[in-house]
Amino acid sequence: VSASSAKKSFKPKEPCKHIVLYYHDTLFNGTDVANATSAAATNATNLGDFKFGMLVVFDDPMTKDNHLLSSPVARAQGFYFYDMKSTYTAWFAFTLIFNSTEHKGTLNIMGADLMTLETRDFSVVGGTGDFFMARGIATIHTDTFQGDYYFRLKMDIKLYECY
Amino acid sequence: VSASSAKKSFKPKEPCKHIVLYYHDTLFNGTDVANATSAAATNATNLGDFKFGMLVVFDDPMTKDNHLLSSPVARAQGFYFYDMKSTYTAWFAFTLIFNSTEHKGTLNIMGADLMTLETRDFSVVGGTGDFFMARGIATIHTDTFQGDYYFRLKMDIKLYECY
Amino acid sequence: VSASSAKKSFKPKEPCKHIVLYYHDTLFNGTDVANATSAAATNATNLGDFKFGMLVVFDDPMTKDNHLLSSPVARAQGFYFYDMKSTYTAWFAFTLIFNSTEHKGTLNIMGADLMTLETRDFSVVGGTGDFFMARGIATIHTDTFQGDYYFRLKMDIKLYECY
């Protein structure tokens, strides 16, 4: 089978699908089981003062607007860890899980979160269900953060390979 | 070089390669070094009662039938962690390593394991050797589990991009 | 849009981009904050004698030649963990971050590091910036190691999908 018979569509720089969602991470403080949606699985090391090595597992809600209490349209399940000794940066890998009338399926995402930049890009490396075999870019922007307890990312997801 | 000269073949929904394997995970209990093939690298957190944050590293045998003691045709090396506070779910990333007369090479796989579903899909995000540059979907089904100690997954792997 | 209108180029086995870099990992020993670029986030388990389950987070320099003190042309941010009970092997996932006049962008990489082999292949599963949507193979060779403290990998990165 050669490429000429393919049904896959791609046109670089013009996404075949575009989704904007907000990611809300509420870190467990040891007591707020009801509200927390993530928890540190490892302690920070002593390599610098920016939590190097602290790994956080999350099951975070994704909403269409930037309100934490809006009804989630997806979940983000995965992890991040802090990985610089001189500033805060993190590395993420996670799955967006959609289970609504609008979308059913998953997107698998990974990349470096260089928090000091206004925006940074993760890779969408695969998809399932409605997002069968998708690839693309998720552009991240820190919408807000409240110390250790809560932060919110805007995720602008553009798929460039859709089946 | 335009796509018209490509040798890559793809025909959505018709896999170019199909492999069914069983994954056997035997968790280290602290003493059974001879039998165990995985071990918890972190303890569960107190966020809920479903091992949230427990991260398990594995080097698990993959067999063609569902017998633990059948001769492995591949190894699965990677990790999973539990990531919900209200039920058991996990997130996986791993490499299938083939080194037999039938297949030599690796498949790299990641995704969310929503254990409450009859089946769930991981993304095959890359491959090497005989699976050079492959992509596809691995559909997972829990074949059995025995408490904390052992569980077995059926993995139905369909590659949709082959070179 | 069919594949015939695509601008994506691929020609299997002939890379569209080729980059060779050296990865330097200097593990934190608890005191050398100035020199260390990685740190163990978890302790090894007791499953065998090869550090099974020890997970290391890194922010490692990448250089064009094999000298640790050469000016880095990229950073590798991510993690590895040891995952066999009978020998040393590891599993890696990381992002190469380029921010030079030559390259700006990232490559996302994952795979099994079967250290006993002369070379082994990781998958390049995505890219951003100058490496927008890239895929390929990173072939790894252990250039040297000095006990627990330092090891160096040659990474021969060939991209086979470029936009």
Coordinates of C-alpha atoms in Angstrom, one line a residue:
Chain A
V1 CA 0.0 0.0 0.0
S2 CA 1.5 3.3 -1.0
A3 CA 0.8 6.7 0.5
S4 CA -1.4 7.6 -2.4
S5 CA -4.1 5.4 -1.1
A6 CA -4.0 6.8 2.4
K7 CA -6.9 8.4 4.1
K8 CA -4.7 10.2 6.6
S9 CA -4.8 14.0 6.2
F10 CA -2.2 16.4 7.1
K11 CA -1.4 19.9 6.1
P12 CA 1.4 21.4 8.2
K13 CA 0.7 24.5 10.2
E14 CA -3.1 24.1 9.6
P15 CA -4.5 22.0 12.4
C16 CA -7.1 19.4 11.6
K17 CA -8.5 19.8 15.1
H18 CA -8.2 22.6 17.7
I19 CA -9.2 22.3 21.3
V20 CA -8.6 24.8 24.2
L21 CA -8.8 23.5 27.7
Y22 CA -7.8 24.6 31.2
Y23 CA -5.9 22.2 33.5
H24 CA -6.4 22.6 37.2
D25 CA -3.9 21.0 39.6
T26 CA -4.7 21.0 43.3
L27 CA -1.9 19.4 45.3
F28 CA -2.7 17.2 48.3
N29 CA -1.5 18.8 51.6
G30 CA -2.0 15.7 53.6
T31 CA -5.5 16.4 54.8
D32 CA -7.8 17.8 52.0
V33 CA -8.7 14.5 50.4
A34 CA -12.0 16.0 49.1
N35 CA -10.4 18.8 47.1
A36 CA -7.0 17.6 46.1
T37 CA -6.5 16.1 42.7
S38 CA -2.7 15.4 42.8
A39 CA -0.2 14.2 45.3
A40 CA 3.6 14.1 45.6
A41 CA 4.8 10.5 45.3
T42 CA 8.4 11.5 46.1
N43 CA 10.0 14.1 48.2
A44 CA 12.2 16.8 46.7
T45 CA 15.9 16.1 46.8
N46 CA 18.5 18.5 48.2
L47 CA 19.8 19.3 44.7
G48 CA 19.1 23.1 44.7
D49 CA 16.1 24.9 46.2
F50 CA 13.5 24.2 43.5
K51 CA 12.0 20.8 44.4
F52 CA 14.4 18.9 42.1
G53 CA 13.1 15.3 41.9
M54 CA 9.7 15.8 43.5
L55 CA 7.3 13.7 41.4
V56 CA 3.6 14.5 41.5
V57 CA 0.9 12.1 40.2
F58 CA -2.4 13.8 39.1
D59 CA -5.9 13.1 38.1
D60 CA -6.8 16.7 37.2
P61 CA -10.0 18.2 35.8
M62 CA -10.0 19.9 32.4
T63 CA -12.5 22.6 31.8
K64 CA -13.5 24.8 28.9
D65 CA -13.2 28.0 30.8
N66 CA -10.7 29.0 33.6
H67 CA -13.0 28.3 36.5
L68 CA -11.9 25.4 38.7
L69 CA -15.5 24.5 39.5
S70 CA -16.8 24.4 36.0
S71 CA -18.0 21.0 34.9
P72 CA -15.0 19.1 33.6
V73 CA -15.0 18.0 29.9
A74 CA -12.0 15.8 30.3
R75 CA -9.5 14.4 32.9
A76 CA -5.8 14.7 32.7
Q77 CA -4.1 11.6 34.3
G78 CA -0.4 11.4 34.5
F79 CA 2.6 12.9 36.3
Y80 CA 5.1 15.7 36.4
F81 CA 8.3 16.2 38.3
Y82 CA 10.6 19.2 39.0
D83 CA 13.9 19.0 37.2
M84 CA 16.1 22.1 37.6
K85 CA 18.3 23.2 40.4
S86 CA 18.3 26.9 39.5
T87 CA 14.7 27.6 38.8
Y88 CA 11.3 25.9 38.6
T89 CA 10.8 23.7 35.6
A90 CA 9.0 20.4 35.3
W91 CA 8.5 17.5 32.9
F92 CA 5.1 16.2 32.1
A93 CA 3.6 13.0 30.7
F94 CA -0.1 12.4 30.8
T95 CA -3.3 11.3 29.0
L96 CA -6.3 13.5 28.4
I97 CA -9.4 11.3 28.8
F98 CA -12.5 12.5 27.1
N99 CA -15.8 10.9 27.8
S100 CA -18.6 13.3 26.8
T101 CA -21.1 13.6 24.0
E102 CA -18.7 15.9 22.2
H103 CA -15.6 13.6 22.4
K104 CA -14.8 10.1 23.5
G105 CA -11.2 9.0 23.5
T106 CA -7.8 9.9 24.7
L107 CA -4.7 12.0 23.8
N108 CA -1.3 11.1 25.0
I109 CA 1.0 14.0 25.7
M110 CA 4.6 14.6 26.9
G111 CA 7.1 17.4 27.1
A112 CA 9.2 19.8 29.1
D113 CA 7.4 22.6 31.0
L114 CA 9.9 25.5 31.0
M115 CA 7.8 27.6 33.4
T116 CA 9.8 30.7 33.0
L117 CA 8.6 31.0 29.4
E118 CA 5.3 32.7 28.5
T119 CA 4.3 29.6 26.5
R120 CA 5.9 26.2 25.9
D121 CA 5.0 23.3 23.7
F122 CA 4.4 19.7 24.6
S123 CA 4.1 16.9 21.9
V124 CA 0.8 15.1 21.4
V125 CA 2.3 11.7 20.5
G126 CA -0.8 9.6 20.0
G127 CA -4.6 9.3 20.4
T128 CA -7.3 6.8 20.7
G129 CA -11.1 6.7 20.1
D130 CA -12.3 9.9 18.4
F131 CA -8.6 10.9 18.4
F132 CA -7.4 7.6 16.7
M133 CA -3.7 7.9 15.9
A134 CA -3.7 11.7 16.3
R135 CA -0.5 13.8 16.6
G136 CA 0.0 17.4 17.3
I137 CA 1.2 20.1 19.7
A138 CA -0.2 21.3 23.0
T139 CA 0.9 24.9 23.8
I140 CA 0.9 25.6 27.5
H141 CA 0.5 28.9 29.3
T142 CA 0.4 29.3 33.1
D143 CA -2.9 31.0 33.7
T144 CA -2.4 31.4 37.5
F145 CA -0.8 29.8 40.5
Q146 CA -1.3 30.0 44.2
G147 CA 1.9 29.0 46.0
D148 CA 2.2 25.2 46.3
Y149 CA -1.4 24.5 46.5
Y150 CA -3.0 25.3 43.1
F151 CA -2.0 26.1 39.6
R152 CA -3.8 26.4 36.3
L153 CA -2.5 25.9 32.8
K154 CA -4.2 26.9 29.6
M155 CA -3.7 24.2 27.0
D156 CA -4.1 25.1 23.4
I157 CA -4.1 21.7 21.6
K158 CA -3.7 21.6 17.9
L159 CA -3.7 18.3 16.1
Y160 CA -1.9 18.2 12.7
E161 CA -2.4 14.5 12.0
C162 CA -5.9 13.2 12.0
Y163 CA -7.4 10.1 10.6
Chain B
V1 CA 10.8 15.0 -1.1
S2 CA 7.0 15.0 -1.2
A3 CA 4.7 12.4 0.2
S4 CA 4.2 10.8 -3.3
S5 CA 7.6 9.3 -3.1
A6 CA 7.1 7.8 0.3
K7 CA 7.4 4.1 1.1
K8 CA 5.5 4.4 4.3
S9 CA 2.2 2.6 4.1
F10 CA -1.0 3.3 6.0
K11 CA -4.6 2.5 5.5
P12 CA -6.6 3.6 8.5
K13 CA -8.5 1.0 10.4
E14 CA -6.7 -1.8 8.6
P15 CA -3.6 -2.7 10.6
C16 CA -0.3 -3.4 8.8
K17 CA 0.7 -5.6 11.7
H18 CA -1.2 -7.4 14.4
I19 CA 0.3 -9.0 17.5
V20 CA -1.6 -10.4 20.5
L21 CA 0.4 -11.0 23.7
Y22 CA -0.2 -11.5 27.4
Y23 CA 1.6 -9.3 30.0
H24 CA 2.2 -10.9 33.4
D25 CA 3.0 -8.7 36.4
T26 CA 4.2 -10.3 39.6
L27 CA 4.8 -7.7 42.3
F28 CA 7.7 -8.1 44.7
N29 CA 6.5 -8.7 48.2
G30 CA 9.9 -8.1 49.8
T31 CA 11.1 -11.7 49.8
D32 CA 10.3 -13.5 46.5
V33 CA 13.2 -12.2 44.4
A34 CA 13.1 -15.3 42.3
N35 CA 9.5 -14.9 41.1
A36 CA 8.8 -11.2 41.2
T37 CA 9.2 -9.2 38.0
S38 CA 8.1 -5.8 39.3
A39 CA 8.5 -3.7 42.5
A40 CA 7.0 -0.6 44.0
A41 CA 9.5 2.3 43.8
T42 CA 7.2 4.6 45.9
N43 CA 4.6 4.1 48.5
A44 CA 1.0 5.0 48.0
T45 CA 0.0 8.4 49.3
N46 CA -2.9 9.1 51.7
L47 CA -5.0 10.6 48.9
G48 CA -7.9 8.1 48.9
D49 CA -7.8 4.4 49.4
F50 CA -6.7 3.2 45.9
K51 CA -2.9 3.4 46.1
F52 CA -2.8 6.9 44.6
G53 CA 0.9 7.7 43.8
M54 CA 2.3 4.2 44.1
L55 CA 4.7 3.8 41.2
V56 CA 5.7 0.3 40.1
V57 CA 8.8 -0.5 37.9
F58 CA 8.5 -3.7 35.9
D59 CA 10.5 -6.0 33.7
D60 CA 7.6 -8.3 32.8
P61 CA 7.4 -11.4 30.6
M62 CA 5.1 -11.3 27.5
T63 CA 3.8 -14.6 26.3
K64 CA 1.6 -15.8 23.4
D65 CA -0.9 -17.6 25.5
N66 CA -2.2 -16.7 28.9
H67 CA 0.1 -19.0 30.9
L68 CA 2.6 -17.3 33.2
L69 CA 5.2 -20.0 32.7
S70 CA 5.0 -20.2 28.9
S71 CA 8.2 -19.2 27.2
P72 CA 8.3 -15.4 26.9
V73 CA 8.4 -13.9 23.4
A74 CA 9.1 -10.4 24.6
R75 CA 9.8 -8.4 27.7
A76 CA 7.8 -5.3 28.8
Q77 CA 10.1 -2.8 30.6
G78 CA 8.7 0.3 32.1
F79 CA 6.4 1.6 34.9
Y80 CA 2.9 2.2 36.0
F81 CA 1.4 4.2 38.8
Y82 CA -2.0 4.4 40.4
D83 CA -3.7 7.7 39.9
M84 CA -7.3 8.0 41.1
K85 CA -8.6 8.5 44.6
S86 CA -12.0 7.0 44.0
T87 CA -11.2 3.7 42.2
Y88 CA -8.2 1.8 40.8
T89 CA -6.8 3.3 37.6
A90 CA -3.2 3.4 36.5
W91 CA -1.0 5.1 33.9
F92 CA 1.6 3.1 31.9
A93 CA 4.7 3.8 29.9
F94 CA 6.9 1.0 28.7
T95 CA 8.8 -0.6 26.0
L96 CA 8.1 -4.0 24.5
I97 CA 11.5 -5.7 23.7
F98 CA 11.4 -8.5 21.1
N99 CA 14.5 -10.6 20.6
S100 CA 13.4 -13.8 18.9
T101 CA 13.7 -15.3 15.4
E102 CA 10.2 -13.9 14.7
H103 CA 10.8 -10.3 15.8
K104 CA 13.8 -8.2 16.8
G105 CA 13.2 -4.6 17.9
T106 CA 11.1 -2.6 20.3
L107 CA 7.7 -0.9 20.6
N108 CA 7.2 2.2 22.8
I109 CA 3.8 2.5 24.4
M110 CA 2.0 4.8 26.8
G111 CA -1.5 5.5 28.0
A112 CA -4.1 5.5 30.7
D113 CA -5.3 2.2 32.1
L114 CA -9.0 2.8 33.1
M115 CA -9.3 -0.6 34.8
T116 CA -13.0 -0.4 35.3
L117 CA -13.5 -0.6 31.6
E118 CA -13.7 -3.9 29.8
T119 CA -11.0 -2.7 27.4
R120 CA -8.9 0.5 27.1
D121 CA -6.5 1.7 24.5
F122 CA -2.8 2.7 24.8
S123 CA -0.9 4.5 22.1
V124 CA 2.0 2.8 20.4
V125 CA 4.1 6.0 19.8
G126 CA 7.2 4.6 18.2
G127 CA 9.2 1.5 17.3
T128 CA 12.7 0.4 16.4
G129 CA 14.3 -2.6 14.6
D130 CA 11.7 -4.7 12.9
F131 CA 9.2 -2.1 14.1
F132 CA 11.1 0.9 12.7
M133 CA 9.0 4.0 13.2
A134 CA 5.8 2.1 13.8
R135 CA 2.7 3.6 15.4
G136 CA -0.6 2.1 16.4
I137 CA -2.9 1.1 19.2
A138 CA -2.6 -1.5 22.0
T139 CA -5.9 -2.5 23.3
I140 CA -5.7 -3.8 26.9
H141 CA -8.0 -6.2 28.7
T142 CA -7.6 -7.5 32.2
D143 CA -7.4 -11.2 31.9
T144 CA -7.1 -12.0 35.6
F145 CA -5.8 -10.6 38.8
Q146 CA -4.9 -12.2 42.2
G147 CA -5.0 -9.4 44.8
D148 CA -1.9 -7.4 45.0
Y149 CA 0.4 -10.1 43.9
Y150 CA -0.3 -10.9 40.2
F151 CA -2.3 -9.6 37.3
R152 CA -2.4 -10.4 33.7
L153 CA -3.3 -8.2 30.8
K154 CA -4.2 -9.3 27.3
M155 CA -2.6 -6.8 24.8
D156 CA -4.0 -6.7 21.3
I157 CA -1.5 -4.6 19.4
K158 CA -2.4 -3.2 16.0
L159 CA 0.1 -1.1 14.1
Y160 CA -1.4 1.3 11.5
E161 CA 1.8 2.9 10.4
C162 CA 4.6 0.6 9.2
Y163 CA 7.6 1.3 7.1
Chain C
V1 CA -7.3 16.7 2.4
S2 CA -5.6 13.7 1.1
A3 CA -1.9 12.8 1.5
S4 CA -1.2 14.0 -2.0
S5 CA -1.4 17.6 -0.9
A6 CA 0.9 17.0 2.1
K7 CA 4.1 19.0 2.7
K8 CA 5.4 16.4 5.1
S9 CA 8.4 14.6 3.7
F10 CA 9.6 11.1 4.5
K11 CA 11.8 8.6 2.8
P12 CA 12.4 5.6 5.1
K13 CA 16.0 4.9 6.0
E14 CA 17.2 8.2 4.7
P15 CA 17.0 10.7 7.6
C16 CA 15.7 14.3 6.9
K17 CA 17.9 15.5 9.8
H18 CA 20.9 14.0 11.6
I19 CA 22.3 15.3 14.9
V20 CA 25.0 13.7 17.0
L21 CA 25.3 14.8 20.6
Y22 CA 26.8 13.6 23.9
Y23 CA 24.8 13.3 27.0
H24 CA 26.6 13.8 30.4
D25 CA 25.0 12.5 33.6
T26 CA 26.6 13.6 36.9
L27 CA 24.6 12.0 39.8
F28 CA 24.2 14.0 43.0
N29 CA 26.0 12.4 45.9
G30 CA 24.3 14.6 48.5
T31 CA 26.9 17.3 48.6
D32 CA 28.1 18.4 45.2
V33 CA 25.2 20.7 44.3
A34 CA 27.5 22.7 42.0
N35 CA 28.5 19.9 39.7
A36 CA 25.6 17.4 39.9
T37 CA 23.0 17.5 37.1
S38 CA 20.8 14.6 38.2
A39 CA 19.5 13.2 41.5
A40 CA 17.8 10.0 42.6
A41 CA 14.2 10.6 43.5
T42 CA 13.6 7.1 44.8
N43 CA 15.8 4.5 46.4
A44 CA 16.6 1.2 44.8
T45 CA 14.3 -1.7 45.9
N46 CA 15.6 -5.0 47.2
L47 CA 14.6 -6.8 44.0
G48 CA 18.1 -8.0 42.9
D49 CA 21.4 -6.2 43.1
F50 CA 21.1 -3.8 40.2
K51 CA 19.2 -0.8 41.6
F52 CA 15.8 -2.0 40.4
G53 CA 13.4 0.8 41.0
M54 CA 15.8 3.6 41.5
L55 CA 14.5 6.6 39.6
V56 CA 16.8 9.4 38.6
V57 CA 15.6 12.9 37.5
F58 CA 18.1 14.8 35.3
D59 CA 18.7 18.2 33.7
D60 CA 21.9 17.1 31.8
P61 CA 24.0 19.1 29.4
M62 CA 24.3 17.9 25.7
T63 CA 27.6 18.7 23.9
K64 CA 28.8 18.3 20.4
D65 CA 32.0 16.5 21.4
N66 CA 32.6 14.1 24.3
H67 CA 34.0 16.7 26.7
L68 CA 31.9 17.3 29.8
L69 CA 33.0 20.9 30.0
S70 CA 32.4 21.8 26.4
S71 CA 29.7 24.5 26.0
P72 CA 26.3 22.7 25.9
V73 CA 24.2 23.0 22.7
A74 CA 21.1 21.5 24.4
R75 CA 19.8 20.3 27.7
A76 CA 18.2 16.8 28.3
Q77 CA 15.5 17.0 30.9
G78 CA 13.7 13.9 32.0
F79 CA 14.2 10.7 34.0
Y80 CA 15.5 7.2 33.9
F81 CA 15.0 4.3 36.2
Y82 CA 16.8 0.9 36.6
D83 CA 14.5 -2.0 35.8
M84 CA 16.2 -5.4 35.8
K85 CA 17.1 -7.7 38.7
S86 CA 19.8 -9.6 36.8
T87 CA 21.8 -6.8 35.2
Y88 CA 21.9 -3.1 34.7
T89 CA 19.3 -1.8 32.3
A90 CA 17.3 1.4 32.4
W91 CA 14.2 3.1 30.9
F92 CA 14.4 6.7 29.7
A93 CA 11.9 9.4 28.8
F94 CA 13.2 13.0 28.3
T95 CA 13.1 16.1 26.2
L96 CA 16.0 17.6 24.4
I97 CA 15.8 21.4 24.6
F98 CA 17.6 23.4 22.0
N99 CA 18.0 27.1 22.4
S100 CA 20.8 28.2 20.2
T101 CA 21.2 30.1 16.9
E102 CA 21.5 26.7 15.2
H103 CA 18.3 25.1 16.6
K104 CA 15.4 26.3 18.7
G105 CA 12.8 23.7 19.8
T106 CA 12.5 20.4 21.5
L107 CA 12.6 16.7 20.7
N108 CA 10.7 14.2 22.9
I109 CA 12.3 10.8 23.3
M110 CA 11.6 7.5 25.1
G111 CA 12.9 4.0 25.1
A112 CA 14.6 1.1 26.8
D113 CA 18.3 1.4 27.5
L114 CA 19.6 -2.2 27.3
M115 CA 23.1 -1.3 28.6
T116 CA 24.7 -4.6 27.8
L117 CA 24.3 -3.9 24.1
E118 CA 26.8 -1.9 22.2
T119 CA 24.0 0.3 20.8
R120 CA 20.3 0.5 21.5
D121 CA 17.5 2.6 19.9
F122 CA 15.1 5.1 21.5
S123 CA 12.1 6.5 19.7
V124 CA 11.9 10.2 19.0
V125 CA 8.1 10.5 19.3
G126 CA 7.6 14.2 18.7
G127 CA 9.1 17.6 18.3
T128 CA 8.4 21.3 18.6
G129 CA 9.8 24.6 17.2
D130 CA 12.4 23.9 14.6
F131 CA 11.6 20.2 15.1
F132 CA 7.8 20.7 14.7
M133 CA 6.1 17.3 14.6
A134 CA 9.4 15.4 14.0
R135 CA 9.8 11.6 14.5
G136 CA 12.8 9.4 14.4
I137 CA 15.3 7.2 16.1
A138 CA 18.0 8.1 18.7
T139 CA 20.7 5.4 18.7
I140 CA 22.6 5.3 22.1
H141 CA 26.1 4.2 22.8
T142 CA 27.7 4.3 26.3
D143 CA 30.8 6.3 25.7
T144 CA 32.1 6.0 29.2
F145 CA 31.1 5.6 32.8
Q146 CA 32.8 6.2 36.2
G147 CA 31.1 4.1 38.8
D148 CA 27.9 5.7 40.1
Y149 CA 29.0 9.2 39.7
Y150 CA 29.2 10.0 35.9
F151 CA 28.3 8.4 32.7
R152 CA 28.3 9.6 29.1
L153 CA 26.1 8.5 26.2
K154 CA 26.6 9.2 22.5
M155 CA 23.3 9.9 21.0
D156 CA 23.0 9.6 17.2
I157 CA 19.7 11.2 16.4
K158 CA 18.1 10.6 13.0
L159 CA 14.8 12.1 12.1
Y160 CA 12.8 10.4 9.4
E161 CA 9.7 12.5 9.5
C162 CA 10.2 16.3 9.2
Y163 CA 7.8 19.0 8.2

